[in-house]
PDB file of C-alpha atoms in Angstrom:
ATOM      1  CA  UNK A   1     111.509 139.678 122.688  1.00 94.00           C
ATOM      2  CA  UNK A   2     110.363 137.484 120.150  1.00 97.00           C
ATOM      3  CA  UNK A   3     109.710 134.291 120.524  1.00 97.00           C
ATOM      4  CA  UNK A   4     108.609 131.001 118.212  1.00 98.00           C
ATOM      5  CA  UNK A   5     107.221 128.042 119.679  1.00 97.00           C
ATOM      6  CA  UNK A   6     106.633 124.601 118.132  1.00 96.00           C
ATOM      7  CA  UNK A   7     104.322 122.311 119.937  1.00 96.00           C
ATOM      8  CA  UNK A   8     102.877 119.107 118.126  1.00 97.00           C
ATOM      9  CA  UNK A   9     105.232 116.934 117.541  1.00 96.00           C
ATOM     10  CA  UNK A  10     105.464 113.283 119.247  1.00 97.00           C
ATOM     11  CA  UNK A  11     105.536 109.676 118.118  1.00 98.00           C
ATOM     12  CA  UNK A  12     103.117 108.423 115.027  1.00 98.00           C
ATOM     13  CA  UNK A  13     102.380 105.223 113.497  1.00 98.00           C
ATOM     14  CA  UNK A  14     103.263 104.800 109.685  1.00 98.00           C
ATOM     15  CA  UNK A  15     100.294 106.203 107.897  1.00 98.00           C
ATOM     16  CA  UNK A  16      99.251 108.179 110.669  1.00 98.00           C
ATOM     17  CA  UNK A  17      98.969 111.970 111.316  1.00 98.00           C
ATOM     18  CA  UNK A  18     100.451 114.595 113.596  1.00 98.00           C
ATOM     19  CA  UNK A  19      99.598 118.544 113.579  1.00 98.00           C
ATOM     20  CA  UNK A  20     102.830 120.880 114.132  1.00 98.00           C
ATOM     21  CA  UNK A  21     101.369 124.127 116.104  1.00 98.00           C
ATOM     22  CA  UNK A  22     104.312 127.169 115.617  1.00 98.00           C
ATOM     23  CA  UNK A  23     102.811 130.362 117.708  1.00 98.00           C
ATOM     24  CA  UNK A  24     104.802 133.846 117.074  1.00 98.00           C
ATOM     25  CA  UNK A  25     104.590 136.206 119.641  1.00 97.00           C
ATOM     26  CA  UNK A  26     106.798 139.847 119.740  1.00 97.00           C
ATOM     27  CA  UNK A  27     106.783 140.646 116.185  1.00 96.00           C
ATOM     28  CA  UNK A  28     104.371 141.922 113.700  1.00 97.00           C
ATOM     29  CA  UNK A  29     102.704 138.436 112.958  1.00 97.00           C
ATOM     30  CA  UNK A  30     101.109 139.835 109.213  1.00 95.00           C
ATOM     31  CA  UNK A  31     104.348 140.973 108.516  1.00 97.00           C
ATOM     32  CA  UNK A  32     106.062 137.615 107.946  1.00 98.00           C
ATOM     33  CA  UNK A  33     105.892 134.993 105.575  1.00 97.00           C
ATOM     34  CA  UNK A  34     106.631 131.469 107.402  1.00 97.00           C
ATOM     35  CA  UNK A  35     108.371 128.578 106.634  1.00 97.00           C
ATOM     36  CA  UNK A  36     108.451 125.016 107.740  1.00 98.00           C
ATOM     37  CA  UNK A  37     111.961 123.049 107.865  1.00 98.00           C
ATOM     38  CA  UNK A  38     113.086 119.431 109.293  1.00 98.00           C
ATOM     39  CA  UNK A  39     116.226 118.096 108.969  1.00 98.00           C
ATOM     40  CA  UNK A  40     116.250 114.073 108.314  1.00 96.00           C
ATOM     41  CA  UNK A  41     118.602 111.370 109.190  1.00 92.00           C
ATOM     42  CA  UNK A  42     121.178 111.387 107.131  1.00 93.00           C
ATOM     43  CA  UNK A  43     120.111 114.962 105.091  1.00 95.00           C
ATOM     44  CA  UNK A  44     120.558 118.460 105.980  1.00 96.00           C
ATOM     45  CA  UNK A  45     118.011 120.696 107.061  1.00 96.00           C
ATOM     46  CA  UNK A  46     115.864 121.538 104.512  1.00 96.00           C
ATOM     47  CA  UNK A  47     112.648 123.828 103.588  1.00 96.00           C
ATOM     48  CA  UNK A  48     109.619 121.488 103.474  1.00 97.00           C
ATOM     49  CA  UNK A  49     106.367 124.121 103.095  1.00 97.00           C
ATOM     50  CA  UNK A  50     106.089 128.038 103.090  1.00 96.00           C
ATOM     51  CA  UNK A  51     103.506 130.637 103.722  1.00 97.00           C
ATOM     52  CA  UNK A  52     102.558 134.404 102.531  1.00 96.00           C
ATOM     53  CA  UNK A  53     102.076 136.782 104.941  1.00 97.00           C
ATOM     54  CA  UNK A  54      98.165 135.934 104.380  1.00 96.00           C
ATOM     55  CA  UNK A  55      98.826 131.835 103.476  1.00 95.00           C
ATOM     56  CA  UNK A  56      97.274 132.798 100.009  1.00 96.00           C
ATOM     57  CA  UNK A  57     100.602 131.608  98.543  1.00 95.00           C
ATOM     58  CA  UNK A  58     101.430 128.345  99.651  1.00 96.00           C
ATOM     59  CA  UNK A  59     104.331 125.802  98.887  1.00 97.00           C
ATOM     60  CA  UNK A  60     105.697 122.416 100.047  1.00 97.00           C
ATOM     61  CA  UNK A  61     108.519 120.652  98.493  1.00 96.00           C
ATOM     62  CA  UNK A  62     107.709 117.402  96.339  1.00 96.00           C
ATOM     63  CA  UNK A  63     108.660 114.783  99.033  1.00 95.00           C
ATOM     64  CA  UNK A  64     105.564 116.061 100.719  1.00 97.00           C
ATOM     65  CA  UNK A  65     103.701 117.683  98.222  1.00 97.00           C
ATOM     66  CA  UNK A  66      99.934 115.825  98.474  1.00 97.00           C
ATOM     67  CA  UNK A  67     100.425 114.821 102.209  1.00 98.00           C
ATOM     68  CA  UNK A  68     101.521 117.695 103.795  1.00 98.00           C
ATOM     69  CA  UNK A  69      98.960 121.240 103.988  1.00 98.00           C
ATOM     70  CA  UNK A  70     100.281 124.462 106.107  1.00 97.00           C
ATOM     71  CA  UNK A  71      97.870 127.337 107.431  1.00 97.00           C
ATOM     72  CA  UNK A  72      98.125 130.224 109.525  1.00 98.00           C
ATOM     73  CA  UNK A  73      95.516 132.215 112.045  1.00 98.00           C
ATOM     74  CA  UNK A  74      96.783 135.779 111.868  1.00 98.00           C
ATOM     75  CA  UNK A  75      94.439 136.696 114.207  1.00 98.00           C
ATOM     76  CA  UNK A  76      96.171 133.667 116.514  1.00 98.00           C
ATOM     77  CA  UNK A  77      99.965 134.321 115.403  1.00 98.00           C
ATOM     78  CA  UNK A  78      99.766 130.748 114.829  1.00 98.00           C
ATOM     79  CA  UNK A  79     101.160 128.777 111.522  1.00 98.00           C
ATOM     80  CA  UNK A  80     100.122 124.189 111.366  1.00 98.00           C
ATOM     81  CA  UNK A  81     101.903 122.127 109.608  1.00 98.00           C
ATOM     82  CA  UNK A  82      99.199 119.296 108.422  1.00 98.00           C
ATOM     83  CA  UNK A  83     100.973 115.919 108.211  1.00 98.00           C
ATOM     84  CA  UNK A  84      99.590 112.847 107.195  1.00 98.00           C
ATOM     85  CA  UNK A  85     100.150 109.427 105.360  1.00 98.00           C
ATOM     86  CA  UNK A  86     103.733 109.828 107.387  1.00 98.00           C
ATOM     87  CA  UNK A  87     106.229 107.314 106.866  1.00 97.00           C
ATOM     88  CA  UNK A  88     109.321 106.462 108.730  1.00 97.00           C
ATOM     89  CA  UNK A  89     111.471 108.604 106.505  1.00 97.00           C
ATOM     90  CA  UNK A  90     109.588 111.871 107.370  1.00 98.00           C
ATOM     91  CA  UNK A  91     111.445 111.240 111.042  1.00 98.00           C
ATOM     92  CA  UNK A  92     113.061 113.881 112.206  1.00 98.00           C
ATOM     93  CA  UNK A  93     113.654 117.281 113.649  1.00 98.00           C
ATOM     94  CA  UNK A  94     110.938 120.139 112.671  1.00 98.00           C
ATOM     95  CA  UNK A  95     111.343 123.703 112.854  1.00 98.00           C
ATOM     96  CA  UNK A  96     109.141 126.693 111.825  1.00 97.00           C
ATOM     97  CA  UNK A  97     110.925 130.041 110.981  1.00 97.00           C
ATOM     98  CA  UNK A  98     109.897 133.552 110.309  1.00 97.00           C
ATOM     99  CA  UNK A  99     110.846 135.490 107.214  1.00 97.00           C
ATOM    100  CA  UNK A 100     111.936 138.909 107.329  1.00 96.00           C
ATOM    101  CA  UNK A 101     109.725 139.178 104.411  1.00 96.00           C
ATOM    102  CA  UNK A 102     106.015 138.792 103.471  1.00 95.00           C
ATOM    103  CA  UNK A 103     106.385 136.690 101.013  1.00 95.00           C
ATOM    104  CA  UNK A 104     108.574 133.382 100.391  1.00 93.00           C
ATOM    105  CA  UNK A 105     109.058 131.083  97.536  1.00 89.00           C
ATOM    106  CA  UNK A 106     109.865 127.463  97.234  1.00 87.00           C
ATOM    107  CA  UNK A 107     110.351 126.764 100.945  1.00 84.00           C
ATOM    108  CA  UNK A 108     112.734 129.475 101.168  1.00 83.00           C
ATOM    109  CA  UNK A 109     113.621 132.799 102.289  1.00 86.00           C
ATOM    110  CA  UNK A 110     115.588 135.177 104.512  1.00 94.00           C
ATOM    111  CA  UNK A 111     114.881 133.615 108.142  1.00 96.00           C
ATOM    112  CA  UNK A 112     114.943 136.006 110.996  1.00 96.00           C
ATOM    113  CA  UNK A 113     113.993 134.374 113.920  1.00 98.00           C
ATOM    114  CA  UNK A 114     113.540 130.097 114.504  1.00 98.00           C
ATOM    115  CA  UNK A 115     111.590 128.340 116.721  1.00 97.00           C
ATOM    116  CA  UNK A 116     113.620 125.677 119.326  1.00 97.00           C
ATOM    117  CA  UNK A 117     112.571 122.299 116.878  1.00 97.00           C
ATOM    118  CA  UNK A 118     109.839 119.507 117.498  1.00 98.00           C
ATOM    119  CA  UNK A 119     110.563 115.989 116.973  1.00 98.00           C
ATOM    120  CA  UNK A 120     109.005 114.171 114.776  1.00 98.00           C
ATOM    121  CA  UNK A 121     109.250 110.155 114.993  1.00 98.00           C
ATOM    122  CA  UNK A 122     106.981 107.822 112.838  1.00 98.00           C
ATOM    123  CA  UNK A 123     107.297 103.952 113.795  1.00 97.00           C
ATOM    124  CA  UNK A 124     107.124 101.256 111.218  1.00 92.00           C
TER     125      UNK A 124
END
């Protein structure tokens, strides 16, 4: 059974940092690119930041392109999520996600399993 597992998430001051911990267990971690999503009051979910299978290739989307950095610990099945200078509108719900490939591009890619969501609130 797989399973994904968020754990990080929690209440932040503006400017402040949090670290989003995703750990993949039951599935071939080096086999899977992984993505990062959140969804945004007011804004669908969306892709923020994606991995290779290796975290050689790495993307984040523009609204947190310079604040945001993602690795992963293959030997940990573990992808981070980075996040700092966070301001109120990065509040919201966070989700890593598996792809059923190796390999991803711009935040984006064909998701096979999700983890349950960490929320993410940053106070003004």
């Amino acid at each position: 059974q797989v399973q994904v597992v968020e754990s990080g998430g929690g209440l932040v001051q503006t400017g402040g940092s949090l670290r989003l911990s995703c750990q993949v267990s039951g599935l071939k971690f080096d086999d899977h690119a992984m993505g990062w999503y959140r969804q945004v009051a007011g804004k669908e979910r969306e892709g923020i930041s994606c991995l290779n299978w290796d975290g050689t290739y790495r993307y984040f989307q523009p609204s947190v392109r310079g604040r945001f950095s993602a690795s992963r610990d293959n030997a940990k099945n573990t992808v981070y999520l980075d996040m700092s200078k966070l301001t109120p509108a990065d509040t919201g719900m966070y989700w890593c996600a598996s792809y059923s490939l190796t390999w991803c591009s711009e935040a984006s890619g064909p998701v096979d399993y999700w983890g349950q969501g960490t929320q993410v609130t940053v106070s003004s």
